[in-house]
PDB file of C-alpha atoms in Angstrom:
ATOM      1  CA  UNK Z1164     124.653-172.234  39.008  1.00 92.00           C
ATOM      2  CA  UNK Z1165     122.140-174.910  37.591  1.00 96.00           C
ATOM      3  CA  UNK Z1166     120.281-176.209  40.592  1.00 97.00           C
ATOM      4  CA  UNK Z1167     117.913-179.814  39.889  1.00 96.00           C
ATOM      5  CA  UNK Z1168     114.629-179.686  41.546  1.00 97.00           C
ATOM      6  CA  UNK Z1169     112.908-183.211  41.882  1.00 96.00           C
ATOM      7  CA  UNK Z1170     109.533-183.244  42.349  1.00 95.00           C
ATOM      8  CA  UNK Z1171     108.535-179.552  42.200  1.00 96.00           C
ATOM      9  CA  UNK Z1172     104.281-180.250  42.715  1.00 94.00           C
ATOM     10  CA  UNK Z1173     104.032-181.169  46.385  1.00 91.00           C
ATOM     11  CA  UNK Z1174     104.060-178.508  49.373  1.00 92.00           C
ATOM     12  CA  UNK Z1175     107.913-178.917  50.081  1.00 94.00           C
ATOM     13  CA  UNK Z1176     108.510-178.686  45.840  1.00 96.00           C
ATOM     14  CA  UNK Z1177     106.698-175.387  45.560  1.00 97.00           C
ATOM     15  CA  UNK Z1178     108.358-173.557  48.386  1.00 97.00           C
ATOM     16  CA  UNK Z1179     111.638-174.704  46.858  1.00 97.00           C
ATOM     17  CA  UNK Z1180     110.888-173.272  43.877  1.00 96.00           C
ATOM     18  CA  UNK Z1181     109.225-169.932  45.343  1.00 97.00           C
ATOM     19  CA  UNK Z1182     112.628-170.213  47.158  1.00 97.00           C
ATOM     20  CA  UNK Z1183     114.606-170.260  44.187  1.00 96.00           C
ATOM     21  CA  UNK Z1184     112.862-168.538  41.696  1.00 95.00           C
ATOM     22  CA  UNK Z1185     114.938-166.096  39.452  1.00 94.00           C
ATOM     23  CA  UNK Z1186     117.798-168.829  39.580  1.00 96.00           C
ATOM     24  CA  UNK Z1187     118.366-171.261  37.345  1.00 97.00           C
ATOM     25  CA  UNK Z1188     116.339-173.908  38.059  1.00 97.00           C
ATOM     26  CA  UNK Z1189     115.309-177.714  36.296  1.00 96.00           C
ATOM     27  CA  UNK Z1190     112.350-179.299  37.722  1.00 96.00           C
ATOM     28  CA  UNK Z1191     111.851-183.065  36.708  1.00 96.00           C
ATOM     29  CA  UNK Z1192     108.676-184.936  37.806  1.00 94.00           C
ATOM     30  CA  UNK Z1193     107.951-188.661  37.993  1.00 88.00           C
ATOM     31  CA  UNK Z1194     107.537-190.539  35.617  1.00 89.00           C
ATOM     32  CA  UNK Z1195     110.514-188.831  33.885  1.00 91.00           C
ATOM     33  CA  UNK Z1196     112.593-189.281  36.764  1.00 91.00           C
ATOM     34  CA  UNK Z1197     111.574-192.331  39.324  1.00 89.00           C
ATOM     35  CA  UNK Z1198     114.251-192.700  41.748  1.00 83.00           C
ATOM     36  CA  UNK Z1199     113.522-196.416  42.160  1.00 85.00           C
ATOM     37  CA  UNK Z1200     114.402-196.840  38.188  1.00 89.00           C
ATOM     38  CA  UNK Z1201     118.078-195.817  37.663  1.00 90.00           C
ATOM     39  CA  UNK Z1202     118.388-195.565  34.448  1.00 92.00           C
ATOM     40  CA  UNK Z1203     115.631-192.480  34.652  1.00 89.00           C
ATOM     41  CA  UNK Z1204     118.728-190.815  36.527  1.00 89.00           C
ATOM     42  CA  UNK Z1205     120.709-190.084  32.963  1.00 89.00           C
ATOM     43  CA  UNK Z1206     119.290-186.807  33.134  1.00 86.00           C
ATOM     44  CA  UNK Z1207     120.932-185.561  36.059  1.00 90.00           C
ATOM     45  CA  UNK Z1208     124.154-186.746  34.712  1.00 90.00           C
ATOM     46  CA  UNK Z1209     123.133-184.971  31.172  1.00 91.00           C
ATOM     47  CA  UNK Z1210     122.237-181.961  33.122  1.00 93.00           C
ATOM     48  CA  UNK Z1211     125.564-181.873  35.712  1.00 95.00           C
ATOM     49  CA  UNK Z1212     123.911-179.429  38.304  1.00 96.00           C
ATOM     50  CA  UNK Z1213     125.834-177.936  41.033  1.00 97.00           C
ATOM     51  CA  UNK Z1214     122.623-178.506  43.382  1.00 97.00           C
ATOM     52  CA  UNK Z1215     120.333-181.326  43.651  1.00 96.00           C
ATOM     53  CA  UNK Z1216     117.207-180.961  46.017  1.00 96.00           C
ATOM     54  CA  UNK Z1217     114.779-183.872  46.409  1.00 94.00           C
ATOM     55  CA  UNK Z1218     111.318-183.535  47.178  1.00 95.00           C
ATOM     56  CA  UNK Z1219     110.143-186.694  45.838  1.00 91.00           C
ATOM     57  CA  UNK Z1220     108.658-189.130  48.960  1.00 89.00           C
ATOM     58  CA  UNK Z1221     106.044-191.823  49.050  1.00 88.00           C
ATOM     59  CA  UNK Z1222     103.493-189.389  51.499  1.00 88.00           C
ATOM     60  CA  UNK Z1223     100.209-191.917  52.046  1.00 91.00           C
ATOM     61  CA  UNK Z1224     101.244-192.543  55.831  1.00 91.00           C
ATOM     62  CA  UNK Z1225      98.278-195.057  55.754  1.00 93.00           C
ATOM     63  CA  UNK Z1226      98.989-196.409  52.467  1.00 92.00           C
ATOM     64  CA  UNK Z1227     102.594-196.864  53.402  1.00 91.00           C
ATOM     65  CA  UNK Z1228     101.782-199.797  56.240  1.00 92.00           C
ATOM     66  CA  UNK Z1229      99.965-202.034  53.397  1.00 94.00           C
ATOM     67  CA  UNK Z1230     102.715-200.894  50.588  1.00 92.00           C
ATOM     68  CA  UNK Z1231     105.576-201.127  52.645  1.00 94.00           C
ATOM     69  CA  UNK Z1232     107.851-202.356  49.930  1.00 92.00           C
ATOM     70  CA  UNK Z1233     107.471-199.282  47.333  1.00 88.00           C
ATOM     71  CA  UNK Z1234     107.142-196.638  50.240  1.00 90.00           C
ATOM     72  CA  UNK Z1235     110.890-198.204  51.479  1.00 92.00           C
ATOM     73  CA  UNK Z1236     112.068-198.320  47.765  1.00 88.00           C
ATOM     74  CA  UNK Z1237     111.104-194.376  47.749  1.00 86.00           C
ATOM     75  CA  UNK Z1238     112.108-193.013  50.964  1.00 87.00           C
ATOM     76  CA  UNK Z1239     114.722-195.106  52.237  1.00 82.00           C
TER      77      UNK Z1239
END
């Protein structure tokens, strides 16, 4: 079973991947995959994985009240 790990580098991506290591596992990082550009989402389809676990998320609390827009486009 192929499990899809997006966004493997931040502190919830590496305990995923401690999690799930000696399974099959795909890690994809941005810019390859940027979940606010669809057409970077081909290679899930290309890759048909029976999981899917996404770490990605805009994280700059801060930053996120004077870039509300891309934080939204991220997380929501």
């Amino acid at each position: 079973m192929t499990t899809l790990l997006i966004s493997p580098d931040g502190m919830l991506g590496r305990a995923f991947e401690e999690t799930l290591r000696g399974e099959q596992l795909v890690t994809v990082r941005f810019p390859e995959l940027d979940l606010r550009r669809p057409e970077t989402l081909a290679c899930i389809e290309a890759l048909r994985p029976a999981r899917v676990i996404n770490c990605a998320a805009y994280t700059d609390v801060d930053g996120a009240f004077s870039n509300e827009a891309p934080a939204t486009e991220i997380n929501g």
